[in-house]
């Protein structure tokens, strides 16, 4: 284990301005806090954070990272709080430790392979600072190095599996080849011990057979380059046992059949030289089919660039050759850590933030590097959010997604029937914005259907499309029902015969393909019932309509008609689709109501005394006699009250108490006027019906704090 002074010396050696005092304090703090805790190895627990800090010095990280490495398990495993760390070590260290503590709390429970990629993205999204991820990887690396101390084979296997699935790919993603390889080798040895041991034995055997093979091939390739005037550095190595095994699995091949136990690398000055070198290799050596890949013209998603080819090379040996520029090599091998090292000792005058720009390119090839320069946060998954199902599956969604988006992502039938959501065990509104790592349980009901309300807050295309599809289909169905009733009533009221056959004759007039089309147009208000009547009975139209308009005041006309025929029941029509309640008068079940057919929106329901109705007094064809259906009472309606409330302590509490006691909910409260003695308040209350609202009004009137209550349109 690194001693205190050794650690400080190493950090000072690459960063002379490192905060020596803070490093010392952090070392002692970790030692004290972990106290007598032991590792599975029998070592004191604090040896672990010290080793993690040691690994971080290999990447030449700044003192904040080293300190956070020392403290990374204190909040999770001891009584330490983030505030304590903030007061002792400052904001930056506290933020890093906080990030690490959060990462430690999420765990991938799902066995589903497809989940691994989402989980890696979640980790990336949660490590807002790249250093959190580097420390997390160092933490995992040390845990893997000491994996063999764990007693339970299942636990070792689980950790090894997780390392292969999550952490090795993460290391690769941020360009840390070295860590990636070490993590993979340890996990491989744990999970497939026999395969690992036999590959290692085979490699040893080959090495004993001809210890000069690799150096000889290097020499020959160097000579080839030189003879063709290409400046190049050639290196060679055996592939790692894990990568050999992976190839064997993938190609279903035996060890002997693999062409690339040995890989050679030719580094040259520029891209043109890469292709020259490739030409030399291919003209001199026999190519192995299907081994050629050009990652220079088409880089891998993590930014990796190189040309790969397989040949029967010098010494008549099948080898893999990678050709790349020195620059590509630097980025490919050292990744983020190299960039950090590069930054050390340099002034922050903008130009030296090149590493951040490069990192950005490696990670995401994002569009706006300037934005990234402003802070070193990992922003590539800030536009996404990852949440767990109760079973532990991860669902990736765009940022600002809600439980409704989540429900549709699970399955469209779940989305269509969702009525509520539990987020981390608590019931939350469907419009709640989800956060990374939330566990979301969707509550469903067969009686539910997609609501137009949802469209206002969902963000995923899937949810939007499903809601629109539903609304379109059902709206049309409802418009058809409505349109048919409107026509039947109109014709009956005018004592004219109504038949679908006569409608067929006027289809072209309304550019309709079917009778349903006409009904839908009438229901939606695009065509008035009178238009249809006029089309069918051209002789009837003018005189009669004008007579009605001229002589009968609108309200009386509506009343007269109501007697003549049963009013249209709005039951079975879904509010928000073909029918909506006017915002001006907030009709309640129990109110006398009237419908106004509104172009493109179906029917707006007003109370019969609503002043807005004046506006439609010269358009009688738009008026519709309607009544409440039986189901209206099961729905929630909004009633609006004006209340004068004494300006004194507890008055508002009394008001809300009275309303709550009546089983109603305040959905909106607005103080419109304020005097020394009184508040004038507008209240929107969710109630069942008119009686419910009048009951509440009498309860409010009896309160001494309330001097005036009335229903209002304003
Ligand atoms: Mn740890």
XYZ file of C-alpha atoms and ligand atoms in Angstrom:
715
model
C 0.000 0.000 0.000
C 1.132 3.510 -0.783
C 2.258 5.458 2.232
C 0.999 8.963 2.804
C 4.225 10.714 1.861
C 4.729 8.464 -1.187
C 1.338 9.379 -2.570
C 1.926 13.083 -2.014
C 5.389 12.828 -3.625
C 3.984 11.159 -6.735
C 1.307 13.807 -7.148
C 3.847 16.598 -6.596
C 6.158 15.039 -9.185
C 3.735 15.710 -12.038
C 1.790 18.583 -10.476
C 4.076 20.824 -8.405
C 1.170 23.078 -7.511
C -0.887 20.258 -5.998
C -2.571 21.006 -2.678
C -0.239 19.043 -0.413
C -2.054 19.950 2.776
C -5.436 18.802 1.460
C -3.916 15.543 0.163
C -2.469 14.816 3.584
C -5.708 15.653 5.345
C -7.714 13.456 2.960
C -5.385 10.504 3.510
C -5.753 10.783 7.284
C -9.518 11.430 7.013
C -10.089 8.242 4.990
C -7.920 6.235 7.389
C -9.820 7.514 10.441
C -13.283 7.171 8.941
C -12.828 3.627 7.690
C -11.229 2.842 11.045
C -11.210 -0.847 11.814
C -13.187 -1.888 8.719
C -11.468 -4.694 6.823
C -11.284 -5.739 3.187
C -11.929 -9.349 2.169
C -8.144 -9.630 1.795
C -7.779 -8.948 5.527
C -6.150 -5.580 4.791
C -7.515 -2.508 6.557
C -10.326 -1.047 4.445
C -8.566 2.270 3.900
C -5.937 0.502 1.810
C -8.581 0.388 -0.921
C -9.153 4.151 -1.343
C -5.395 4.667 -1.072
C -4.783 2.186 -3.915
C -7.540 3.836 -5.955
C -5.807 7.179 -5.458
C -2.576 5.475 -6.530
C -4.166 4.284 -9.784
C -5.418 7.824 -10.404
C -1.869 9.201 -10.107
C -0.959 6.972 -13.069
C -3.280 9.135 -15.161
C -1.651 12.215 -13.608
C -5.003 13.523 -12.409
C -5.450 16.800 -10.506
C -5.461 16.901 -6.681
C -9.267 17.189 -6.479
C -9.539 13.811 -8.236
C -6.883 12.196 -6.053
C -8.583 13.518 -2.901
C -11.985 12.348 -4.146
C -10.361 8.955 -4.819
C -9.220 8.821 -1.197
C -12.678 9.795 0.043
C -14.804 7.916 -2.495
C -16.261 5.339 -0.083
C -16.532 7.498 3.043
C -20.078 8.739 2.469
C -21.352 5.351 1.326
C -19.652 3.220 3.962
C -19.120 5.423 7.019
C -21.040 8.105 8.931
C -19.461 10.860 6.825
C -21.801 13.357 5.157
C -21.316 15.322 1.955
C -21.570 18.550 3.953
C -18.685 17.419 6.135
C -16.586 16.793 3.037
C -17.599 20.117 1.548
C -16.559 22.040 4.646
C -13.236 20.192 4.903
C -12.253 19.827 1.242
C -14.355 22.313 -0.704
C -17.126 22.214 -3.301
C -15.264 20.489 -6.082
C -14.216 17.454 -4.039
C -17.684 17.278 -2.470
C -19.283 17.214 -5.910
C -17.002 14.435 -7.090
C -17.646 12.314 -3.988
C -21.372 12.996 -4.277
C -21.309 11.822 -7.887
C -19.495 8.639 -6.879
C -21.913 7.960 -4.028
C -24.846 8.293 -6.439
C -23.221 5.913 -8.900
C -22.704 3.378 -6.128
C -26.407 3.397 -5.359
C -27.639 2.387 -8.768
C -27.344 -1.193 -9.703
C -28.335 -3.076 -12.802
C -30.632 -5.868 -11.728
C -31.724 -6.964 -15.152
C -30.136 -10.009 -16.732
C -31.166 -8.773 -20.149
C -28.096 -8.212 -22.343
C -29.663 -5.335 -24.195
C -29.792 -3.428 -20.925
C -26.037 -3.154 -20.615
C -25.720 -0.414 -23.203
C -28.453 1.609 -21.513
C -26.794 1.119 -18.157
C -23.469 2.375 -19.499
C -25.285 5.428 -20.830
C -26.914 5.930 -17.443
C -23.515 5.852 -15.758
C -22.189 8.328 -18.303
C -25.181 10.578 -17.864
C -24.892 10.456 -14.080
C -21.168 11.128 -14.035
C -21.615 14.746 -14.857
C -17.904 15.281 -14.454
C -15.534 13.074 -16.455
C -13.391 12.722 -13.319
C -16.239 10.892 -11.560
C -16.034 8.258 -14.248
C -12.246 8.029 -14.076
C -12.395 7.525 -10.306
C -15.189 4.984 -10.711
C -13.060 3.016 -13.175
C -10.026 3.153 -10.866
C -12.272 1.935 -8.044
C -13.480 -0.951 -10.182
C -9.949 -1.770 -11.308
C -8.711 -2.127 -7.736
C -11.773 -4.186 -6.797
C -10.990 -6.482 -9.724
C -7.344 -6.750 -8.747
C -8.479 -7.964 -5.337
C -11.429 -10.005 -6.647
C -9.791 -13.341 -5.836
C -10.029 -12.574 -2.100
C -13.818 -12.796 -2.171
C -15.043 -16.098 -0.762
C -18.293 -16.630 -2.625
C -17.854 -17.802 -6.244
C -21.282 -16.378 -7.211
C -20.281 -12.952 -5.992
C -16.968 -13.075 -7.863
C -18.784 -14.154 -11.027
C -21.385 -11.400 -10.717
C -18.753 -8.714 -10.333
C -16.687 -10.124 -13.198
C -19.749 -10.302 -15.432
C -20.666 -6.709 -14.599
C -17.116 -5.637 -15.336
C -17.224 -7.218 -18.785
C -20.697 -5.895 -19.548
C -20.402 -2.403 -18.164
C -17.035 -1.159 -17.042
C -14.626 -2.512 -19.659
C -16.767 -1.084 -22.473
C -16.982 2.202 -20.552
C -13.199 2.325 -20.282
C -12.991 1.662 -23.993
C -15.590 4.327 -24.661
C -13.470 7.001 -23.052
C -10.380 5.679 -24.760
C -8.613 3.954 -21.840
C -7.313 0.838 -23.597
C -4.976 -0.140 -20.804
C -7.646 -0.222 -18.092
C -10.068 -1.883 -20.460
C -7.615 -4.727 -21.151
C -6.757 -5.287 -17.509
C -10.421 -5.348 -16.470
C -11.194 -7.807 -19.254
C -8.293 -10.132 -18.471
C -9.195 -10.429 -14.776
C -12.885 -10.937 -15.530
C -12.061 -13.488 -18.225
C -9.832 -15.477 -15.861
C -12.662 -15.490 -13.301
C -15.515 -16.420 -15.620
C -13.782 -18.849 -17.986
C -10.852 -20.152 -16.040
C -10.155 -23.203 -18.231
C -10.249 -21.297 -21.512
C -8.093 -18.571 -20.019
C -5.477 -20.971 -18.685
C -5.235 -22.967 -21.887
C -4.780 -19.853 -24.029
C -2.101 -18.550 -21.677
C -0.337 -21.936 -21.769
C -0.527 -21.984 -25.567
C 0.933 -18.488 -25.814
C 3.768 -19.463 -23.476
C 4.488 -22.533 -25.590
C 4.673 -20.481 -28.799
C 6.971 -17.988 -27.150
C 9.326 -20.785 -26.073
C 9.267 -22.249 -29.577
C 10.641 -19.161 -31.175
C 11.490 -16.266 -28.930
C 12.815 -14.238 -31.876
C 9.669 -14.432 -33.978
C 8.196 -11.072 -32.987
C 11.488 -9.120 -33.178
C 12.274 -10.696 -36.561
C 8.936 -9.751 -38.045
C 9.313 -6.201 -36.724
C 12.744 -5.929 -38.337
C 11.467 -7.152 -41.679
C 8.503 -4.763 -41.694
C 10.769 -1.832 -40.774
C 13.026 -2.728 -43.678
C 10.033 -2.914 -46.032
C 8.992 0.588 -45.061
C 12.474 2.017 -45.298
C 13.051 0.582 -48.782
C 9.928 2.397 -49.942
C 10.873 5.684 -48.360
C 8.212 5.624 -45.696
C 9.117 6.976 -42.257
C 7.593 4.489 -39.829
C 7.816 3.014 -36.354
C 6.865 -0.666 -36.159
C 5.856 -2.438 -32.963
C 4.487 -5.872 -32.262
C 2.734 -7.709 -29.490
C 0.731 -10.746 -28.667
C -2.948 -10.186 -28.362
C -4.420 -10.529 -24.902
C -5.887 -13.920 -23.938
C -9.370 -12.392 -23.706
C -9.264 -10.873 -27.185
C -7.965 -14.165 -28.581
C -10.813 -15.998 -26.877
C -13.355 -13.518 -28.170
C -12.084 -14.067 -31.709
C -12.260 -17.825 -31.247
C -15.864 -17.517 -30.052
C -16.854 -15.135 -32.775
C -15.315 -17.082 -35.619
C -16.027 -20.416 -34.027
C -12.372 -21.196 -34.644
C -9.627 -23.049 -32.810
C -6.542 -21.319 -31.486
C -4.474 -22.584 -34.431
C -6.920 -21.264 -36.976
C -6.578 -17.703 -35.736
C -4.475 -15.510 -37.939
C -3.898 -12.814 -35.457
C -2.351 -14.131 -32.281
C 0.257 -11.539 -33.055
C -0.565 -8.005 -34.011
C 1.895 -5.553 -35.500
C 1.501 -1.854 -35.703
C 2.993 0.489 -38.248
C 2.827 4.137 -37.208
C 3.485 6.733 -39.904
C 3.438 10.506 -40.270
C 0.198 11.168 -42.100
C -2.853 9.595 -43.691
C -1.276 9.473 -47.168
C 1.603 7.470 -45.707
C -0.915 5.055 -44.135
C -2.204 4.084 -47.570
C 1.335 3.933 -49.009
C 2.341 1.569 -46.224
C -0.767 -0.502 -46.879
C 0.209 -0.737 -50.545
C 3.678 -1.967 -49.613
C 2.293 -4.611 -47.235
C -0.284 -5.885 -49.721
C 2.131 -6.034 -52.641
C 4.746 -7.915 -50.689
C 2.639 -10.282 -48.576
C -0.276 -12.503 -49.375
C -3.515 -11.065 -48.040
C -5.791 -13.121 -45.816
C -9.322 -12.715 -47.178
C -11.916 -10.709 -45.253
C -9.385 -9.303 -42.817
C -9.171 -5.819 -44.287
C -10.890 -2.955 -42.465
C -10.435 0.749 -43.044
C -11.281 2.646 -39.865
C -9.498 5.715 -41.182
C -12.117 6.548 -43.754
C -14.844 5.205 -41.430
C -13.781 5.662 -37.789
C -15.353 3.566 -35.030
C -18.019 5.309 -32.917
C -15.482 6.042 -30.159
C -13.290 7.847 -32.674
C -10.832 4.991 -33.168
C -8.950 5.289 -36.454
C -6.646 2.724 -38.039
C -6.329 0.411 -41.010
C -6.457 -3.298 -40.157
C -5.332 -6.031 -42.491
C -4.344 -9.672 -42.217
C -1.463 -11.124 -44.239
C 0.844 -14.108 -44.433
C 3.713 -11.972 -43.283
C 7.439 -12.341 -42.765
C 8.586 -15.750 -41.471
C 5.533 -17.139 -43.290
C 3.351 -16.338 -40.282
C -0.261 -15.190 -40.299
C -0.323 -11.810 -38.641
C -2.567 -8.823 -38.209
C -1.155 -5.440 -39.171
C -2.580 -2.123 -38.001
C -1.534 0.991 -39.862
C -2.196 4.461 -38.437
C -0.666 7.881 -37.895
C 1.219 8.741 -34.704
C -1.579 11.070 -33.767
C -4.249 8.383 -34.172
C -2.122 6.103 -32.075
C -1.824 8.608 -29.248
C -5.563 9.164 -29.064
C -6.401 5.482 -29.469
C -4.133 4.201 -26.718
C -4.137 6.837 -24.048
C -7.573 8.349 -24.412
C -8.926 10.686 -21.787
C -6.136 10.100 -19.284
C -3.555 11.215 -21.818
C -5.547 14.350 -22.319
C -5.640 15.020 -18.604
C -1.888 14.602 -18.380
C -1.556 16.968 -21.281
C -3.526 19.596 -19.430
C -1.413 19.489 -16.293
C 1.026 22.338 -15.988
C -0.554 24.214 -18.821
C -2.256 27.526 -18.452
C -5.956 27.667 -18.999
C -5.790 30.190 -21.830
C -8.249 28.347 -24.018
C -5.818 26.896 -26.530
C -4.684 24.293 -24.044
C -8.155 22.979 -23.623
C -7.509 21.109 -26.838
C -7.744 17.850 -24.899
C -11.308 18.622 -23.984
C -12.149 19.239 -27.587
C -10.506 15.987 -28.552
C -12.294 14.178 -25.784
C -15.513 15.551 -27.082
C -14.736 14.254 -30.530
C -13.863 10.861 -29.162
C -16.987 10.624 -27.116
C -19.706 11.992 -29.209
C -18.567 13.909 -32.269
C -20.922 16.500 -30.904
C -21.974 19.575 -32.762
C -21.005 22.378 -30.437
C -17.530 22.183 -28.855
C -17.704 25.778 -27.613
C -20.489 24.862 -25.253
C -18.423 21.986 -23.969
C -15.483 24.259 -23.274
C -17.450 26.155 -20.700
C -17.327 23.296 -18.263
C -15.774 19.895 -18.267
C -19.015 18.108 -17.661
C -19.959 15.046 -19.580
C -22.878 16.340 -21.506
C -23.306 13.734 -24.150
C -26.262 12.054 -22.513
C -27.776 15.156 -20.997
C -30.425 14.926 -23.661
C -31.449 11.531 -22.361
C -32.794 10.107 -19.148
C -32.657 6.481 -18.017
C -35.231 4.955 -15.698
C -35.841 1.504 -14.264
C -38.956 -0.641 -14.533
C -39.988 -2.400 -11.299
C -38.293 -5.522 -12.685
C -35.031 -3.634 -13.107
C -35.065 -3.138 -16.861
C -33.687 0.179 -17.981
C -35.676 2.382 -20.313
C -33.838 5.175 -22.121
C -35.934 8.246 -22.917
C -35.332 11.798 -24.123
C -34.772 14.389 -21.402
C -37.952 15.843 -19.837
C -39.845 12.616 -20.428
C -42.802 11.853 -18.172
C -44.373 8.642 -16.845
C -46.667 8.667 -19.882
C -43.625 8.554 -22.186
C -42.217 5.790 -20.029
C -45.497 3.852 -20.237
C -45.557 4.085 -24.034
C -41.904 3.039 -24.180
C -42.773 -0.104 -22.205
C -45.712 -0.957 -24.458
C -48.354 1.038 -26.272
C -51.110 -0.814 -24.403
C -49.532 0.277 -21.118
C -49.445 3.843 -22.388
C -53.044 3.784 -23.605
C -54.365 2.642 -20.225
C -52.085 4.422 -17.763
C -53.868 6.252 -14.973
C -51.008 7.022 -12.623
C -47.406 6.346 -11.728
C -45.331 5.473 -8.725
C -41.898 7.039 -8.930
C -39.473 5.503 -6.452
C -42.468 4.092 -4.598
C -44.480 7.301 -4.362
C -47.573 8.192 -6.356
C -46.705 11.107 -8.607
C -48.648 13.031 -11.269
C -48.393 11.759 -14.845
C -46.809 15.039 -15.909
C -43.845 14.624 -13.522
C -40.493 14.991 -15.294
C -38.402 11.843 -14.810
C -34.840 11.872 -13.508
C -31.939 9.526 -14.156
C -32.183 6.356 -12.099
C -35.863 6.801 -11.172
C -37.758 3.588 -10.702
C -41.109 3.972 -12.425
C -44.159 1.801 -11.901
C -47.090 2.510 -14.187
C -50.606 2.048 -12.807
C -53.152 1.085 -15.455
C -56.909 0.779 -15.757
C -58.856 -0.796 -18.578
C -61.329 2.093 -18.395
C -58.607 4.601 -19.219
C -57.940 5.985 -22.678
C -55.309 8.417 -23.986
C -56.119 11.984 -23.083
C -55.597 15.080 -25.164
C -54.209 16.605 -21.959
C -51.217 14.266 -22.201
C -50.230 15.748 -25.512
C -49.225 18.917 -23.715
C -46.465 17.268 -21.697
C -45.288 14.098 -23.439
C -42.004 14.376 -25.355
C -41.481 11.049 -27.119
C -42.656 10.608 -30.662
C -44.122 7.248 -29.756
C -46.376 8.695 -27.064
C -47.359 11.672 -29.199
C -48.197 9.492 -32.172
C -50.224 7.050 -30.068
C -52.215 9.825 -28.414
C -52.859 11.559 -31.727
C -53.823 8.309 -33.381
C -56.286 7.581 -30.604
C -57.669 11.080 -30.593
C -57.994 11.142 -34.375
C -59.868 7.854 -34.502
C -62.112 8.517 -31.552
C -62.675 12.135 -32.350
C -63.914 11.110 -35.758
C -66.149 8.434 -34.258
C -67.535 10.992 -31.863
C -67.989 13.603 -34.550
C -69.928 11.035 -36.569
C -72.265 10.259 -33.656
C -72.655 13.944 -32.922
C -73.170 14.942 -36.557
C -75.829 12.306 -37.059
C -77.735 13.451 -33.981
C -77.457 17.080 -35.015
C -78.943 16.322 -38.420
C -81.707 14.061 -37.137
C -82.806 16.660 -34.594
C -82.647 19.509 -37.044
C -84.771 17.692 -39.613
C -87.233 16.534 -37.001
C -87.475 20.054 -35.574
C -88.260 21.405 -39.022
C -90.711 18.552 -39.672
C -88.755 17.393 -42.699
C -88.028 13.840 -43.668
C -84.454 12.732 -42.996
C -82.972 9.735 -44.764
C -79.471 8.549 -45.392
C -80.460 7.950 -48.989
C -80.979 11.658 -49.540
C -77.567 12.249 -48.021
C -75.941 10.046 -50.653
C -77.238 12.424 -53.325
C -75.473 15.422 -51.794
C -72.090 13.748 -51.105
C -70.343 15.702 -53.906
C -71.658 19.002 -52.543
C -69.645 18.459 -49.382
C -66.703 16.685 -51.027
C -67.559 13.697 -48.893
C -66.787 10.087 -49.732
C -69.380 8.581 -47.453
C -72.335 9.431 -45.276
C -70.046 9.150 -42.261
C -67.889 11.844 -43.833
C -70.850 14.197 -43.855
C -71.769 13.312 -40.268
C -68.174 13.899 -39.182
C -68.072 17.263 -40.941
C -71.293 18.349 -39.298
C -70.129 17.074 -35.891
C -66.832 18.854 -36.224
C -68.602 22.052 -37.214
C -66.984 22.279 -40.635
C -70.421 22.054 -42.224
C -73.576 23.216 -40.460
C -76.705 21.149 -40.215
C -78.516 23.892 -42.089
C -76.047 23.599 -44.979
C -77.012 19.944 -45.304
C -80.687 20.716 -44.996
C -80.409 23.398 -47.667
C -78.577 21.008 -49.973
C -81.266 18.377 -49.668
C -84.226 20.749 -49.751
C -83.060 23.729 -51.840
C -86.562 25.198 -51.966
C -87.048 25.033 -48.201
C -84.024 26.978 -47.073
C -84.030 30.774 -47.234
C -87.441 31.893 -46.135
C -87.747 29.617 -43.160
C -84.312 30.223 -41.741
C -84.598 33.932 -42.030
C -87.972 33.830 -40.391
C -86.549 31.983 -37.433
C -83.610 34.291 -37.110
C -85.713 37.386 -37.435
C -88.524 36.611 -35.150
C -87.350 34.334 -32.409
C -84.852 35.453 -29.840
C -82.122 32.891 -29.622
C -82.652 31.735 -26.092
C -86.350 31.320 -26.564
C -85.753 29.317 -29.652
C -83.513 26.959 -27.808
C -86.079 26.560 -25.058
C -88.856 25.955 -27.546
C -86.880 23.243 -29.256
C -86.033 21.621 -26.026
C -89.705 21.000 -25.446
C -90.249 19.717 -28.925
C -87.656 16.980 -28.894
C -85.394 15.346 -26.363
C -82.142 17.224 -26.035
C -78.919 15.629 -27.214
C -77.310 13.844 -24.280
C -73.608 14.432 -24.025
C -73.112 11.108 -22.308
C -70.837 8.819 -24.236
C -69.136 11.794 -25.800
C -65.700 12.187 -24.360
C -65.042 15.695 -23.102
C -61.952 17.107 -24.749
C -62.707 15.460 -28.056
C -66.031 16.147 -29.742
C -67.278 18.092 -26.728
C -65.488 20.537 -24.498
C -66.600 22.719 -21.629
C -66.335 26.424 -22.240
C -63.719 28.171 -20.124
C -65.891 31.266 -19.782
C -68.707 29.811 -17.685
C -67.441 26.438 -16.364
C -70.717 24.529 -16.677
C -71.426 21.914 -14.027
C -73.750 18.918 -14.123
C -77.025 20.366 -12.921
C -76.622 23.621 -14.852
C -78.889 24.176 -17.816
C -76.564 24.027 -20.760
C -76.454 24.743 -24.432
C -73.984 23.628 -27.107
C -72.354 25.810 -29.716
C -70.928 23.999 -32.714
C -67.474 25.484 -33.160
C -65.692 25.145 -36.461
C -63.162 22.324 -36.301
C -63.631 21.759 -32.574
C -67.009 20.124 -32.230
C -69.305 21.385 -29.521
C -68.509 23.908 -26.798
C -70.771 23.578 -23.781
C -71.920 26.804 -22.085
C -74.326 27.511 -19.261
C -77.526 28.893 -20.687
C -76.970 32.274 -19.054
C -73.379 32.664 -20.255
C -72.841 36.148 -21.719
C -70.570 34.679 -24.409
C -73.655 33.238 -26.088
C -74.633 36.726 -27.323
C -71.869 36.396 -29.858
C -73.693 33.556 -31.597
C -77.162 35.112 -31.527
C -77.280 35.571 -35.294
C -76.079 32.066 -36.091
C -78.932 29.834 -34.923
C -77.642 26.912 -36.986
C -74.771 26.594 -34.552
C -76.956 26.171 -31.508
C -77.472 22.739 -30.137
C -79.878 21.742 -27.416
C -77.971 19.432 -25.109
C -78.384 17.905 -21.669
C -76.113 16.179 -19.191
C -75.706 12.429 -19.547
C -75.746 10.081 -16.553
C -72.009 9.592 -16.599
C -71.294 13.266 -16.151
C -71.395 12.880 -12.380
C -68.484 10.487 -12.420
C -66.294 13.060 -14.037
C -64.546 15.977 -12.426
C -65.672 19.449 -13.452
C -64.312 22.838 -12.647
C -66.431 25.386 -10.827
C -65.206 28.946 -10.390
C -66.000 31.002 -7.295
C -65.300 34.539 -6.255
C -64.630 34.791 -2.531
C -63.996 37.724 -0.211
C -61.731 36.513 2.540
C -60.674 38.371 5.677
C -57.017 39.390 5.541
C -56.057 37.657 8.779
C -53.901 34.738 9.917
C -55.425 31.333 9.342
C -58.151 32.583 7.015
C -56.701 30.920 3.941
C -56.181 27.705 5.874
C -59.809 27.749 6.978
C -60.926 28.276 3.391
C -58.927 25.334 2.083
C -60.019 23.181 5.041
C -63.687 23.771 4.312
C -63.195 22.863 0.673
C -61.168 19.773 1.480
C -63.785 18.667 4.022
C -66.404 18.889 1.283
C -64.350 16.404 -0.718
C -63.287 18.886 -3.374
C -59.951 20.026 -4.656
C -58.682 23.530 -5.355
C -57.132 23.442 -8.812
C -56.304 27.124 -9.081
C -56.295 30.097 -6.731
C -55.779 33.662 -7.765
C -55.819 36.759 -5.533
C -57.323 39.437 -7.780
C -57.628 42.208 -5.247
C -56.065 42.922 -1.899
C -57.105 45.528 0.632
C -56.106 46.060 4.261
C -59.084 44.074 5.436
C -59.865 41.625 2.622
C -58.581 39.429 -0.140
C -60.699 39.034 -3.223
C -59.957 35.559 -4.506
C -60.861 33.618 -7.635
C -61.020 29.897 -6.906
C -61.210 27.030 -9.387
C -62.561 23.979 -7.611
C -62.809 20.440 -8.974
C -66.330 19.294 -8.137
C -68.738 16.553 -9.139
C -71.692 18.741 -10.060
C -73.678 21.865 -9.368
C -75.033 20.566 -6.057
C -71.505 19.797 -4.901
C -70.506 23.365 -5.680
C -73.540 24.932 -3.986
C -72.903 22.782 -0.890
C -69.371 24.148 -0.786
C -70.679 27.666 -1.255
C -73.012 27.374 1.745
C -70.198 25.904 3.849
C -67.977 28.841 2.893
C -70.720 31.359 3.607
C -71.029 30.063 7.152
C -67.351 30.733 7.897
C -66.711 33.955 9.825
C -63.590 34.725 7.769
C -65.573 34.763 4.527
C -67.870 37.653 3.808
C -68.947 36.957 0.249
C -69.165 33.935 -2.057
C -70.544 33.747 -5.569
C -70.168 31.738 -8.699
C -68.490 33.728 -11.416
C -67.659 33.658 -15.090
C -64.619 35.832 -14.816
Mn -14.523 1.665 -3.598
